[in-house]
mmCIF file of N, CA and C in Angstrom:
data_model
loop_
_atom_site.group_PDB
_atom_site.id
_atom_site.type_symbol
_atom_site.label_atom_id
_atom_site.label_comp_id
_atom_site.label_asym_id
_atom_site.label_seq_id
_atom_site.Cartn_x
_atom_site.Cartn_y
_atom_site.Cartn_z
ATOM 1 N N MET A 1 -82.483 -26.761 -30.322
ATOM 2 C CA MET A 1 -80.936 -27.367 -29.843
ATOM 3 C C MET A 1 -80.446 -28.124 -29.309
ATOM 4 N N GLY A 2 -78.983 -28.541 -28.841
ATOM 5 C CA GLY A 2 -79.212 -29.806 -28.558
ATOM 6 C C GLY A 2 -76.930 -29.673 -28.382
ATOM 7 N N TRP A 3 -76.219 -30.154 -27.448
ATOM 8 C CA TRP A 3 -75.217 -30.180 -27.889
ATOM 9 C C TRP A 3 -74.895 -32.150 -28.145
ATOM 10 N N ASN A 4 -73.431 -31.480 -28.941
ATOM 11 C CA ASN A 4 -72.661 -33.246 -28.837
ATOM 12 C C ASN A 4 -71.468 -33.371 -27.860
ATOM 13 N N VAL A 5 -71.559 -34.422 -27.429
ATOM 14 C CA VAL A 5 -70.679 -34.580 -25.970
ATOM 15 C C VAL A 5 -69.096 -35.331 -26.638
ATOM 16 N N ILE A 6 -68.712 -34.969 -26.721
ATOM 17 C CA ILE A 6 -67.282 -36.492 -27.409
ATOM 18 C C ILE A 6 -66.593 -36.544 -26.584
ATOM 19 N N VAL A 7 -65.924 -37.629 -26.426
ATOM 20 C CA VAL A 7 -64.975 -37.864 -25.479
ATOM 21 C C VAL A 7 -63.822 -38.945 -25.986
ATOM 22 N N ASP A 8 -62.740 -38.067 -25.913
ATOM 23 C CA ASP A 8 -61.545 -39.027 -26.426
ATOM 24 C C ASP A 8 -61.690 -40.173 -25.202
ATOM 25 N N ALA A 9 -61.742 -41.551 -26.185
ATOM 26 C CA ALA A 9 -60.917 -42.711 -25.034
ATOM 27 C C ALA A 9 -59.385 -42.097 -24.721
ATOM 28 N N ALA A 10 -58.820 -41.884 -26.017
ATOM 29 C CA ALA A 10 -57.312 -42.025 -26.146
ATOM 30 C C ALA A 10 -56.802 -40.991 -24.871
ATOM 31 N N LYS A 11 -57.755 -40.278 -24.636
ATOM 32 C CA LYS A 11 -56.716 -39.122 -23.898
ATOM 33 C C LYS A 11 -57.805 -39.675 -22.206
ATOM 34 N N CYS A 12 -59.208 -39.697 -22.430
ATOM 35 C CA CYS A 12 -59.568 -39.992 -20.737
ATOM 36 C C CYS A 12 -58.786 -40.744 -19.939
ATOM 37 N N THR A 13 -58.624 -41.296 -18.743
ATOM 38 C CA THR A 13 -57.640 -41.869 -17.704
ATOM 39 C C THR A 13 -59.036 -42.451 -16.812
ATOM 40 N N GLY A 14 -59.724 -41.997 -16.936
ATOM 41 C CA GLY A 14 -60.879 -42.517 -16.187
ATOM 42 C C GLY A 14 -61.529 -42.390 -14.283
ATOM 43 N N ASP A 15 -60.614 -41.113 -14.430
ATOM 44 C CA ASP A 15 -60.877 -40.329 -12.745
ATOM 45 C C ASP A 15 -62.098 -40.240 -12.374
ATOM 46 N N SER A 16 -62.727 -39.837 -13.189
ATOM 47 C CA SER A 16 -64.855 -39.843 -12.700
ATOM 48 C C SER A 16 -65.392 -38.207 -12.641
ATOM 49 N N GLU A 17 -64.391 -37.285 -12.632
ATOM 50 C CA GLU A 17 -64.711 -36.764 -12.021
ATOM 51 C C GLU A 17 -66.083 -35.812 -13.165
ATOM 52 N N CYS A 18 -65.369 -36.344 -14.722
ATOM 53 C CA CYS A 18 -66.864 -35.801 -14.914
ATOM 54 C C CYS A 18 -67.790 -36.343 -14.980
ATOM 55 N N VAL A 19 -68.282 -37.300 -14.723
ATOM 56 C CA VAL A 19 -69.114 -38.617 -14.143
ATOM 57 C C VAL A 19 -69.957 -37.629 -12.993
ATOM 58 N N ASP A 20 -68.861 -37.574 -11.693
ATOM 59 C CA ASP A 20 -69.156 -36.539 -10.252
ATOM 60 C C ASP A 20 -70.036 -35.291 -10.973
ATOM 61 N N VAL A 21 -69.312 -34.679 -11.937
ATOM 62 C CA VAL A 21 -69.792 -32.760 -11.607
ATOM 63 C C VAL A 21 -70.732 -32.389 -12.674
ATOM 64 N N CYS A 22 -71.306 -33.723 -13.219
ATOM 65 C CA CYS A 22 -72.593 -33.482 -14.357
ATOM 66 C C CYS A 22 -73.812 -33.596 -13.559
ATOM 67 N N PRO A 23 -74.177 -32.398 -13.442
ATOM 68 C CA PRO A 23 -75.880 -32.435 -13.318
ATOM 69 C C PRO A 23 -77.130 -33.121 -13.420
ATOM 70 N N THR A 24 -76.738 -33.930 -14.883
ATOM 71 C CA THR A 24 -77.881 -34.569 -15.798
ATOM 72 C C THR A 24 -77.356 -35.838 -15.725
ATOM 73 N N GLU A 25 -76.117 -36.696 -15.077
ATOM 74 C CA GLU A 25 -75.872 -37.966 -15.456
ATOM 75 C C GLU A 25 -75.084 -37.848 -17.086
ATOM 76 N N VAL A 26 -74.819 -37.294 -17.730
ATOM 77 C CA VAL A 26 -74.683 -37.318 -19.300
ATOM 78 C C VAL A 26 -73.762 -38.644 -18.993
ATOM 79 N N TYR A 27 -72.855 -38.739 -18.120
ATOM 80 C CA TYR A 27 -71.460 -39.697 -18.414
ATOM 81 C C TYR A 27 -71.674 -40.942 -17.355
ATOM 82 N N GLU A 28 -71.354 -42.304 -17.683
ATOM 83 C CA GLU A 28 -71.158 -43.391 -17.350
ATOM 84 C C GLU A 28 -69.606 -43.766 -16.863
ATOM 85 N N MET A 29 -68.890 -44.204 -16.344
ATOM 86 C CA MET A 29 -67.910 -45.313 -16.417
ATOM 87 C C MET A 29 -67.749 -46.807 -17.265
ATOM 88 N N LYS A 30 -67.274 -46.998 -18.112
ATOM 89 C CA LYS A 30 -67.869 -48.395 -18.470
ATOM 90 C C LYS A 30 -66.006 -48.605 -18.880
ATOM 91 N N ASP A 31 -65.678 -49.652 -18.664
ATOM 92 C CA ASP A 31 -64.363 -50.181 -18.810
ATOM 93 C C ASP A 31 -62.991 -49.121 -18.818
ATOM 94 N N GLY A 32 -63.320 -49.040 -17.528
ATOM 95 C CA GLY A 32 -62.396 -47.433 -16.881
ATOM 96 C C GLY A 32 -62.253 -46.176 -17.916
ATOM 97 N N LYS A 33 -63.573 -45.718 -18.667
ATOM 98 C CA LYS A 33 -63.548 -44.849 -19.328
ATOM 99 C C LYS A 33 -64.860 -44.336 -19.351
ATOM 100 N N ALA A 34 -64.648 -42.686 -19.443
ATOM 101 C CA ALA A 34 -66.004 -42.065 -19.091
ATOM 102 C C ALA A 34 -66.735 -42.517 -20.513
ATOM 103 N N VAL A 35 -68.019 -42.550 -20.895
ATOM 104 C CA VAL A 35 -68.504 -43.029 -21.380
ATOM 105 C C VAL A 35 -69.818 -41.871 -21.468
ATOM 106 N N ALA A 36 -70.284 -40.702 -22.700
ATOM 107 C CA ALA A 36 -71.573 -39.962 -22.895
ATOM 108 C C ALA A 36 -72.984 -41.220 -22.891
ATOM 109 N N VAL A 37 -73.352 -41.395 -21.855
ATOM 110 C CA VAL A 37 -73.972 -42.611 -22.782
ATOM 111 C C VAL A 37 -75.668 -41.753 -22.273
ATOM 112 N N SER A 38 -75.996 -40.407 -21.714
ATOM 113 C CA SER A 38 -77.429 -39.968 -22.339
ATOM 114 C C SER A 38 -76.258 -38.256 -23.126
ATOM 115 N N PRO A 39 -76.233 -38.510 -23.862
ATOM 116 C CA PRO A 39 -75.374 -36.937 -24.132
ATOM 117 C C PRO A 39 -77.055 -36.089 -24.470
ATOM 118 N N GLU A 40 -77.670 -36.304 -24.758
ATOM 119 C CA GLU A 40 -78.765 -35.803 -25.061
ATOM 120 C C GLU A 40 -79.445 -34.858 -23.747
ATOM 121 N N GLU A 41 -79.188 -35.293 -22.671
ATOM 122 C CA GLU A 41 -79.481 -35.052 -21.289
ATOM 123 C C GLU A 41 -78.276 -33.549 -20.855
ATOM 124 N N CYS A 42 -77.448 -32.981 -21.666
ATOM 125 C CA CYS A 42 -76.028 -32.289 -21.817
ATOM 126 C C CYS A 42 -77.270 -30.751 -22.007
ATOM 127 N N LEU A 43 -77.003 -30.400 -21.010
ATOM 128 C CA LEU A 43 -77.299 -28.489 -20.735
ATOM 129 C C LEU A 43 -76.604 -27.863 -21.673
ATOM 130 N N GLY A 44 -75.002 -27.836 -21.771
ATOM 131 C CA GLY A 44 -74.180 -27.729 -22.272
ATOM 132 C C GLY A 44 -73.090 -26.464 -20.910
ATOM 133 N N CYS A 45 -73.119 -26.899 -19.869
ATOM 134 C CA CYS A 45 -72.800 -26.354 -18.577
ATOM 135 C C CYS A 45 -71.216 -26.291 -19.045
ATOM 136 N N GLU A 46 -70.521 -27.436 -19.774
ATOM 137 C CA GLU A 46 -69.149 -27.581 -19.760
ATOM 138 C C GLU A 46 -68.291 -27.517 -18.378
ATOM 139 N N SER A 47 -69.315 -27.715 -17.091
ATOM 140 C CA SER A 47 -68.780 -28.568 -16.089
ATOM 141 C C SER A 47 -67.995 -29.738 -16.337
ATOM 142 N N CYS A 48 -68.253 -30.778 -17.170
ATOM 143 C CA CYS A 48 -67.319 -31.190 -17.281
ATOM 144 C C CYS A 48 -65.808 -31.420 -17.815
ATOM 145 N N VAL A 49 -66.418 -30.120 -18.518
ATOM 146 C CA VAL A 49 -64.718 -29.845 -19.503
ATOM 147 C C VAL A 49 -64.048 -29.392 -18.596
ATOM 148 N N GLU A 50 -64.175 -28.569 -17.836
ATOM 149 C CA GLU A 50 -63.475 -27.834 -16.796
ATOM 150 C C GLU A 50 -62.929 -28.657 -15.442
ATOM 151 N N VAL A 51 -63.749 -29.812 -15.397
ATOM 152 C CA VAL A 51 -63.186 -30.309 -14.276
ATOM 153 C C VAL A 51 -62.459 -32.053 -15.026
ATOM 154 N N CYS A 52 -62.041 -32.022 -16.303
ATOM 155 C CA CYS A 52 -61.108 -33.091 -16.794
ATOM 156 C C CYS A 52 -59.448 -32.280 -16.859
ATOM 157 N N GLU A 53 -58.700 -33.117 -16.392
ATOM 158 C CA GLU A 53 -57.189 -32.640 -16.755
ATOM 159 C C GLU A 53 -57.035 -32.919 -18.039
ATOM 160 N N GLN A 54 -57.964 -33.925 -18.524
ATOM 161 C CA GLN A 54 -57.059 -34.166 -19.916
ATOM 162 C C GLN A 54 -57.654 -33.745 -21.393
ATOM 163 N N ASN A 55 -58.074 -32.971 -20.762
ATOM 164 C CA ASN A 55 -58.723 -32.645 -21.626
ATOM 165 C C ASN A 55 -59.954 -33.380 -23.695
ATOM 166 N N ALA A 56 -60.505 -34.081 -22.339
ATOM 167 C CA ALA A 56 -60.292 -35.543 -23.090
ATOM 168 C C ALA A 56 -62.159 -35.203 -24.134
ATOM 169 N N ILE A 57 -62.799 -33.945 -22.799
ATOM 170 C CA ILE A 57 -63.880 -34.045 -23.418
ATOM 171 C C ILE A 57 -64.462 -32.719 -24.272
ATOM 172 N N THR A 58 -65.090 -32.869 -25.203
ATOM 173 C CA THR A 58 -64.831 -31.550 -26.012
ATOM 174 C C THR A 58 -66.942 -31.364 -26.370
ATOM 175 N N ILE A 59 -67.299 -30.451 -25.749
ATOM 176 C CA ILE A 59 -69.161 -30.548 -26.110
ATOM 177 C C ILE A 59 -68.877 -29.007 -27.659
ATOM 178 N N GLU A 60 -69.902 -29.424 -28.213
ATOM 179 C CA GLU A 60 -70.089 -29.043 -29.258
ATOM 180 C C GLU A 60 -71.482 -28.534 -29.144
ATOM 181 N N GLU A 61 -71.964 -27.555 -29.706
ATOM 182 C CA GLU A 61 -73.000 -26.778 -30.005
ATOM 183 C C GLU A 61 -73.777 -27.651 -31.465
ATOM 184 N N GLN A 62 -75.154 -27.948 -31.476
ATOM 185 C CA GLN A 62 -75.393 -28.720 -32.636
ATOM 186 C C GLN A 62 -76.113 -28.013 -33.648
#
């Protein structure tokens, strides 16, 4: 079982809260936007979803 990590670049404002809160370093900032560079490391904790005020991140069970 794994998780699909989806970042809506149109909604992302690049505040990097998800990068800071993720315990497994799933995200990196690229061109001012958060990108899921290691989605296979996602624990499904949804910490990133909770801190994203723009609702730009969705975590779905695979």
